[in-house]
mmCIF file of C-alpha atoms and ligand atoms in Angstrom:
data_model
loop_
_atom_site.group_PDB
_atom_site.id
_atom_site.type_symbol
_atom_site.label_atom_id
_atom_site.label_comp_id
_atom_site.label_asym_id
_atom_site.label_seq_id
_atom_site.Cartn_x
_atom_site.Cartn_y
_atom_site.Cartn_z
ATOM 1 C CA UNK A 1 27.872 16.589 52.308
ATOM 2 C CA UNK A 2 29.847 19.350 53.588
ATOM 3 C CA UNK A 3 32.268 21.971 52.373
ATOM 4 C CA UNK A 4 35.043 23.587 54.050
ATOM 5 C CA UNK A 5 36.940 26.027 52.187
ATOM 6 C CA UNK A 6 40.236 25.609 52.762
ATOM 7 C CA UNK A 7 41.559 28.698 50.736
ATOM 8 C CA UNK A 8 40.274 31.099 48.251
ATOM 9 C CA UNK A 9 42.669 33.553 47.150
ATOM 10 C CA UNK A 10 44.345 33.883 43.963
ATOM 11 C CA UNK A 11 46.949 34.252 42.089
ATOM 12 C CA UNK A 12 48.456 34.010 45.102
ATOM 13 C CA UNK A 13 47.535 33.649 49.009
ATOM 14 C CA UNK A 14 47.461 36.584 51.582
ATOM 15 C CA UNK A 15 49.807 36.715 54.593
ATOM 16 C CA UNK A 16 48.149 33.111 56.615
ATOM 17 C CA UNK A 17 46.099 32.446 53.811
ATOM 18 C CA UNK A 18 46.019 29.930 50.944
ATOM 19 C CA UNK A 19 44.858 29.551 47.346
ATOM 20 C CA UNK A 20 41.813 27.971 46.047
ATOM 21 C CA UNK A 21 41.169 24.353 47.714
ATOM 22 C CA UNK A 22 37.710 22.988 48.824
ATOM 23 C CA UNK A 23 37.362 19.738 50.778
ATOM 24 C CA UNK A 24 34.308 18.104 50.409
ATOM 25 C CA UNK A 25 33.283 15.699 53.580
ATOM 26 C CA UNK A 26 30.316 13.204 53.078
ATOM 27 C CA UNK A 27 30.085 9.631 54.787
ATOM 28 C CA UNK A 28 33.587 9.539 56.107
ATOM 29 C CA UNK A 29 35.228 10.130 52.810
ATOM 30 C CA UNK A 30 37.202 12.788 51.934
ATOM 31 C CA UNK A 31 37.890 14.740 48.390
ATOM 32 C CA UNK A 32 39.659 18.045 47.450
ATOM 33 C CA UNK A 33 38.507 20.217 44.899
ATOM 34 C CA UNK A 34 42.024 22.008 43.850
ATOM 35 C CA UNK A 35 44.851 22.567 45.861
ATOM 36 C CA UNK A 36 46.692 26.074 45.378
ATOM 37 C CA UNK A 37 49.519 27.250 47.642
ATOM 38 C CA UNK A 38 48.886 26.795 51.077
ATOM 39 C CA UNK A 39 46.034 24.478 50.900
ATOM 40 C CA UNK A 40 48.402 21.367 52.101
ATOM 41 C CA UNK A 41 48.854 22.952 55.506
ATOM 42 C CA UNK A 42 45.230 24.442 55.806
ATOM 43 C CA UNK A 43 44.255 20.661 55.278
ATOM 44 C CA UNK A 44 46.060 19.252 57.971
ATOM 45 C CA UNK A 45 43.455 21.151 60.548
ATOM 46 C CA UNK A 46 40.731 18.515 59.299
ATOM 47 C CA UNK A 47 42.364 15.545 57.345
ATOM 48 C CA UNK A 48 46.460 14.889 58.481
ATOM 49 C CA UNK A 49 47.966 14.699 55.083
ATOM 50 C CA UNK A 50 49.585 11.722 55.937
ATOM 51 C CA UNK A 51 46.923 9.943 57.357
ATOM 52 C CA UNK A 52 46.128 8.092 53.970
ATOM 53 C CA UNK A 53 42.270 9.466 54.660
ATOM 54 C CA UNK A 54 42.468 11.761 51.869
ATOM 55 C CA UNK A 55 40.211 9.416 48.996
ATOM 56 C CA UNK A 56 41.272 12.194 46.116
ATOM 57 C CA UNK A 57 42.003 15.343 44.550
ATOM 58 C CA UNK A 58 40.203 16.755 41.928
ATOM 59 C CA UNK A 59 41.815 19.881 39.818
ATOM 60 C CA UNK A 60 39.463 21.972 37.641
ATOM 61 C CA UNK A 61 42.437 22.937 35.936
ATOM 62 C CA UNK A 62 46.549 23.305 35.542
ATOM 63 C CA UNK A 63 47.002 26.811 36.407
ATOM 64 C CA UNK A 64 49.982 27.273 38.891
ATOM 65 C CA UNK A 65 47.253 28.658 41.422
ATOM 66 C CA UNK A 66 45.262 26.007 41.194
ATOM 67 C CA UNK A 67 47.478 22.485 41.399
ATOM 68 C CA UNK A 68 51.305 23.722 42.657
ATOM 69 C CA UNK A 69 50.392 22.046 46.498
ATOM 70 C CA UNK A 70 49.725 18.986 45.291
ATOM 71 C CA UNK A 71 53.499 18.599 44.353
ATOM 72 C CA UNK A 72 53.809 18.431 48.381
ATOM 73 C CA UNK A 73 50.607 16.848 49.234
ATOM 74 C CA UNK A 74 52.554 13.925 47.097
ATOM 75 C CA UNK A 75 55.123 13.658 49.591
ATOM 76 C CA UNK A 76 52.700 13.632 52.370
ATOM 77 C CA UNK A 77 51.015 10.585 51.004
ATOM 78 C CA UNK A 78 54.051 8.661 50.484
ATOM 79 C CA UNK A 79 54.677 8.902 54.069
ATOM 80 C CA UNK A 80 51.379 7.421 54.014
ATOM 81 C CA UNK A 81 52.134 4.655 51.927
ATOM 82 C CA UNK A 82 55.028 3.657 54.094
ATOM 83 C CA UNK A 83 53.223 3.341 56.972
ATOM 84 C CA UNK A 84 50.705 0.829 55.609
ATOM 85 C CA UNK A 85 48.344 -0.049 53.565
ATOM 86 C CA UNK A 86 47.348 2.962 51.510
ATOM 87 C CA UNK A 87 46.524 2.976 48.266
ATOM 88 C CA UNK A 88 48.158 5.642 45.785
ATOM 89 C CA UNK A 89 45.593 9.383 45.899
ATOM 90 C CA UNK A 90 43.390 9.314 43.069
ATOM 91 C CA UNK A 91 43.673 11.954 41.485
ATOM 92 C CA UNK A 92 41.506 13.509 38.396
ATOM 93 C CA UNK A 93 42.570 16.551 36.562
ATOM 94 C CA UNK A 94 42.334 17.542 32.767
ATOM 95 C CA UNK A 95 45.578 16.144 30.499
ATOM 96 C CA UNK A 96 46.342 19.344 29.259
ATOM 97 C CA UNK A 97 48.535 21.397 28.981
ATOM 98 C CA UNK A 98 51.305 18.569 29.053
ATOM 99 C CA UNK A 99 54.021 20.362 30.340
ATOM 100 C CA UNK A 100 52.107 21.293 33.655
ATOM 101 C CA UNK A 101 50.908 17.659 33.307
ATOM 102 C CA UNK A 102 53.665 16.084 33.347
ATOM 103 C CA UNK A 103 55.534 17.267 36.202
ATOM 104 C CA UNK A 104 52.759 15.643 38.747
ATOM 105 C CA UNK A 105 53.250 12.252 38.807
ATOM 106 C CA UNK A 106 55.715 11.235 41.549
ATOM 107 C CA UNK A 107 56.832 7.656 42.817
ATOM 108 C CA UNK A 108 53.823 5.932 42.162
ATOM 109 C CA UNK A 109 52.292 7.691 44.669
ATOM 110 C CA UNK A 110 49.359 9.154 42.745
ATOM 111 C CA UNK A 111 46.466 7.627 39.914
ATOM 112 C CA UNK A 112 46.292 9.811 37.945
ATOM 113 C CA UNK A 113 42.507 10.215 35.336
ATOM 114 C CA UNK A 114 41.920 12.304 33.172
ATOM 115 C CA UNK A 115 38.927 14.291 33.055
ATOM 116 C CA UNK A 116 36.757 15.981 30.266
ATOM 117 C CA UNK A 117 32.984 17.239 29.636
ATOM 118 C CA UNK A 118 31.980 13.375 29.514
ATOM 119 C CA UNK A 119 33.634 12.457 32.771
ATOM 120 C CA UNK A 120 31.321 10.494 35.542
ATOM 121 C CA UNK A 121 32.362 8.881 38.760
ATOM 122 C CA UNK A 122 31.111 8.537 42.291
ATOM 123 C CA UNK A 123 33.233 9.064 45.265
ATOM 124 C CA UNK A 124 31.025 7.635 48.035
ATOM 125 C CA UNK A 125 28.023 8.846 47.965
ATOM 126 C CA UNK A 126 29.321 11.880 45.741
ATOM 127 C CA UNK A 127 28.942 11.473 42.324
ATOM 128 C CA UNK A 128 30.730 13.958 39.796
ATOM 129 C CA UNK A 129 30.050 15.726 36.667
ATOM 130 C CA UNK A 130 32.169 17.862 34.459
ATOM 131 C CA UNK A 131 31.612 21.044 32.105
ATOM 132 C CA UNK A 132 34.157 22.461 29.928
ATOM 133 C CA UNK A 133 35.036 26.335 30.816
ATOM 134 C CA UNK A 134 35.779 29.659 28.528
ATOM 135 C CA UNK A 135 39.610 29.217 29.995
ATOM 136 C CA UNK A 136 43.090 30.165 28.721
ATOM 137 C CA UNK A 137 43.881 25.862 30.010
ATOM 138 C CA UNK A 138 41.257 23.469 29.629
ATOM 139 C CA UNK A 139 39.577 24.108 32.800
ATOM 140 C CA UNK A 140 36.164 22.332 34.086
ATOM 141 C CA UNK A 141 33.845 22.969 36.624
ATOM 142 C CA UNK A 142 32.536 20.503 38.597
ATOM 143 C CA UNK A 143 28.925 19.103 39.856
ATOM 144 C CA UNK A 144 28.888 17.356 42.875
ATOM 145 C CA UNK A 145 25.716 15.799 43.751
ATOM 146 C CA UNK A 146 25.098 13.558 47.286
ATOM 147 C CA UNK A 147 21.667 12.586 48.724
ATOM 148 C CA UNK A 148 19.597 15.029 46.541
ATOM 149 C CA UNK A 149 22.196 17.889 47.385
ATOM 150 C CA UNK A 150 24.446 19.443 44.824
ATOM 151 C CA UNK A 151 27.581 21.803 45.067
ATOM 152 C CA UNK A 152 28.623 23.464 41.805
ATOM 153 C CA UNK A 153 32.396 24.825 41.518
ATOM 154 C CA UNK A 154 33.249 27.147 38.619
ATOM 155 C CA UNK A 155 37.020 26.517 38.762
ATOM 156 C CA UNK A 156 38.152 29.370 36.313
ATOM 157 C CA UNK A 157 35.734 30.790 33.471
ATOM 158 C CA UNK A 158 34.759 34.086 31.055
ATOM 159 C CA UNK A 159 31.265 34.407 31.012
ATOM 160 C CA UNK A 160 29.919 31.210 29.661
ATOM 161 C CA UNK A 161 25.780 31.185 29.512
ATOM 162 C CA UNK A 162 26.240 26.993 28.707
ATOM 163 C CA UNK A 163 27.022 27.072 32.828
ATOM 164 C CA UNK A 164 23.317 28.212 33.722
ATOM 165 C CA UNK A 165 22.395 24.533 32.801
ATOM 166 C CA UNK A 166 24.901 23.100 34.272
ATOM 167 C CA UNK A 167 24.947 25.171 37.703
ATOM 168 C CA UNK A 168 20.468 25.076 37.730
ATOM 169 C CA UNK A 169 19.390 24.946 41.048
ATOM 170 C CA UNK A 170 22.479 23.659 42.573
ATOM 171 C CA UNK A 171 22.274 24.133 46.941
ATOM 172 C CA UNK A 172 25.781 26.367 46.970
ATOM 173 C CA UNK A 173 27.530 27.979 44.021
ATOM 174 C CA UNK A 174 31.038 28.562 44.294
ATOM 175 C CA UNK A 175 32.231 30.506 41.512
ATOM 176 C CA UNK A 176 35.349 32.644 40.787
ATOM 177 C CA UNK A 177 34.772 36.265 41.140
ATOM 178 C CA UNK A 178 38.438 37.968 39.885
ATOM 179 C CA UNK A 179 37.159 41.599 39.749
ATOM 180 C CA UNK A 180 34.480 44.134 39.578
ATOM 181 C CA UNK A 181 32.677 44.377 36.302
ATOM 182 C CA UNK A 182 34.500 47.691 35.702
ATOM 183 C CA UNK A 183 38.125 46.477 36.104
ATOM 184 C CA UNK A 184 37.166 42.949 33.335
ATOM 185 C CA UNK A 185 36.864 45.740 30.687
ATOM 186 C CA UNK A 186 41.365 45.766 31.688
ATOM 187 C CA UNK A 187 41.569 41.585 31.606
ATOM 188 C CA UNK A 188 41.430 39.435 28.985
ATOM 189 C CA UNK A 189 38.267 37.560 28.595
ATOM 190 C CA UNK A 190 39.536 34.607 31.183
ATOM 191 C CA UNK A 191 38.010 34.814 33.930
ATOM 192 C CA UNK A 192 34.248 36.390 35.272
ATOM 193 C CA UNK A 193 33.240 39.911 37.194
ATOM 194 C CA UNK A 194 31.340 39.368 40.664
ATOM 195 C CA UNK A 195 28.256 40.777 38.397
ATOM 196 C CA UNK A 196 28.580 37.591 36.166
ATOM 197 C CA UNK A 197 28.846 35.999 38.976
ATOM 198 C CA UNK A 198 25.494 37.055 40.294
ATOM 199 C CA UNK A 199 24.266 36.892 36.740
ATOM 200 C CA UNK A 200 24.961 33.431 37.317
ATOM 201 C CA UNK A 201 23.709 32.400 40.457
ATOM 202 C CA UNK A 202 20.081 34.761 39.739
ATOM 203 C CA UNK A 203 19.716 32.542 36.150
ATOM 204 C CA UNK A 204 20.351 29.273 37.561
ATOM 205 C CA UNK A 205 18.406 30.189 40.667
ATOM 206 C CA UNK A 206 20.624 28.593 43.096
ATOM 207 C CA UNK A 207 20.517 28.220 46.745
ATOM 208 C CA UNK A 208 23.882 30.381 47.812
ATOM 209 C CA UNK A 209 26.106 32.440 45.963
ATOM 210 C CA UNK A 210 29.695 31.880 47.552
ATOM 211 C CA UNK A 211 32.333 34.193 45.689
ATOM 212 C CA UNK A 212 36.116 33.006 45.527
ATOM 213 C CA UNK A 213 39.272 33.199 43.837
ATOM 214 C CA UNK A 214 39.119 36.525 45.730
ATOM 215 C CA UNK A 215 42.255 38.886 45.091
ATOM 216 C CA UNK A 216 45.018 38.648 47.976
ATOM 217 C CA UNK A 217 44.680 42.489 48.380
ATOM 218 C CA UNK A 218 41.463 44.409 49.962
ATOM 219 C CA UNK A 219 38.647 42.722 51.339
ATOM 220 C CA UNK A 220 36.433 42.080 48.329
ATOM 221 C CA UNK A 221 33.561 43.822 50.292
ATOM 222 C CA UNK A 222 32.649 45.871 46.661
ATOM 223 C CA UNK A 223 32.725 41.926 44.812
ATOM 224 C CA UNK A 224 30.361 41.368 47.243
ATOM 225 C CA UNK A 225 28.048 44.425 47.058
ATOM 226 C CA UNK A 226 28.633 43.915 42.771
ATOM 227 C CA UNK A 227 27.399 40.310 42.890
ATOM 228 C CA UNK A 228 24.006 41.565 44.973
ATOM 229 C CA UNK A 229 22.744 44.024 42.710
ATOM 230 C CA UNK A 230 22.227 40.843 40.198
ATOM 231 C CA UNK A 231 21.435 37.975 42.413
ATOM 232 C CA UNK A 232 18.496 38.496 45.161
ATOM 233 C CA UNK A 233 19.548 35.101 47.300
ATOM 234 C CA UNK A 234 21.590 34.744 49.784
ATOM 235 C CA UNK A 235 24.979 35.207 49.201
ATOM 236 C CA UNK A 236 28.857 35.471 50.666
ATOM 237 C CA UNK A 237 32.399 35.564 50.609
ATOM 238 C CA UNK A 238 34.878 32.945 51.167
ATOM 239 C CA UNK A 239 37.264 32.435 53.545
ATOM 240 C CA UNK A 240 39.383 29.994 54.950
ATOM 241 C CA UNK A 241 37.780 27.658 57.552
ATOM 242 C CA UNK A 242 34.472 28.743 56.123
ATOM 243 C CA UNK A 243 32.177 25.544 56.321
ATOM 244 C CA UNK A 244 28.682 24.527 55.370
ATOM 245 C CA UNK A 245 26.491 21.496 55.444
ATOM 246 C CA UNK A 246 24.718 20.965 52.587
HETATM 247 ZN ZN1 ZN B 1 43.229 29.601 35.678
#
């Protein structure tokens, strides 16, 4: 299986850059995890949009930041569908909140599932499990697991100590890092400091610590350095093109 992040800024992407989207690569087939602004053309360097070889999209949630591409990735694949025989993109996001939900179908050009905590299916070789997040939307993170290899993505999340279980010993951890521990004391308990982060990745004793959902300002080098003094593996920021082989 391998990841390439695609984007990893939020709320919104840097000059050239792109919000959070993650394609996942294993056998042939193809899967996004989220698709923020910019992700559409940042996925045309490894999968044409319109190729039909796109096999879904998965959303952890309906934040703005997190699904608004996919509005244009729907025109890409009907271009697809014209050209032959392609079936609609699958894809699987949470049903709530309906007003974000609603404006995604298009044309019959998407199949849409819902997803919630008791959501399984296999991609592939990939096979996908869900946990319910501390989020202002219903928000889940995902599990991917292929040939004894497993990816864990936070999506959005406050500090939730139910996600040790769920994250244990996954290969990479991506997980959202929005701010130093010292600026969450300004938020509102949505979202987790790159020390909970770490916190994270040290408890469920994972493999790599990737940080995302990095701000669009600065260079997130103190994130970094914040996660580290928690989590003693190996760890690293996102960026786009950023790929590994798990
Ligand atoms: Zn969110």
């Amino acid at each position: 299986m391998k990841l390439t992040v695609l984007g990893c800024h939020s709320p919104y992407p840097p000059v050239d850059g792109a919000g959070p989207g993650y394609l996942l690569t294993h056998a042939g087939v193809n899967v996004l995890l989220d698709c923020g602004s910019g992700v559409v053309s940042k996925l045309g360097k490894y999968v044409d949009p319109q190729s039909g070889r796109l096999a879904a999209v998965v959303l952890s949630h309906l934040h703005a930041d997190h699904f608004c591409d996919l509005l244009v990735l729907r025109y890409a694949h009907m271009v697809a569908m014209h050209k032959g025989e392609v079936a609609p993109l699958a894809v699987y996001c949470p049903d709530e909140p309906e007003t974000e939900r609603t404006v995604i179908p298009f044309r019959h050009t998407l199949a849409l599932h819902t997803i919630d905590e008791c959501s399984r299916f296999a991609l592939s070789d990939m096979k996908f499990s869900f946990y319910r997040t501390k989020h202002v939307y219903p928000c889940y993170a995902v599990r991917v697991e292929a040939r004894g290899r497993s990816l864990v993505y936070t999506g959005d999340t406050a500090w939730d100590e139910g996600l040790i279980d769920f994250a244990m010993l996954a290969d990479v951890l991506l997980v959202e890092a929005c701010f130093t521990e010292q600026k969450k004391g300004e938020n509102p308990a949505q979202h987790m400091s790159a020390r909970d982060c770490g916190a994270l990745a040290e408890h469920a004793m994972v493999g790599k610590l990737i940080l995302t959902h990095l701000p669009p300002t600065g260079d997130s080098a103190d994130l970094l350095a914040e996660a580290q003094t928690v989590f003693s593996g190996d760890a690293a920021l996102a960026f786009s093109g950023l790929a590994l082989e798990l």
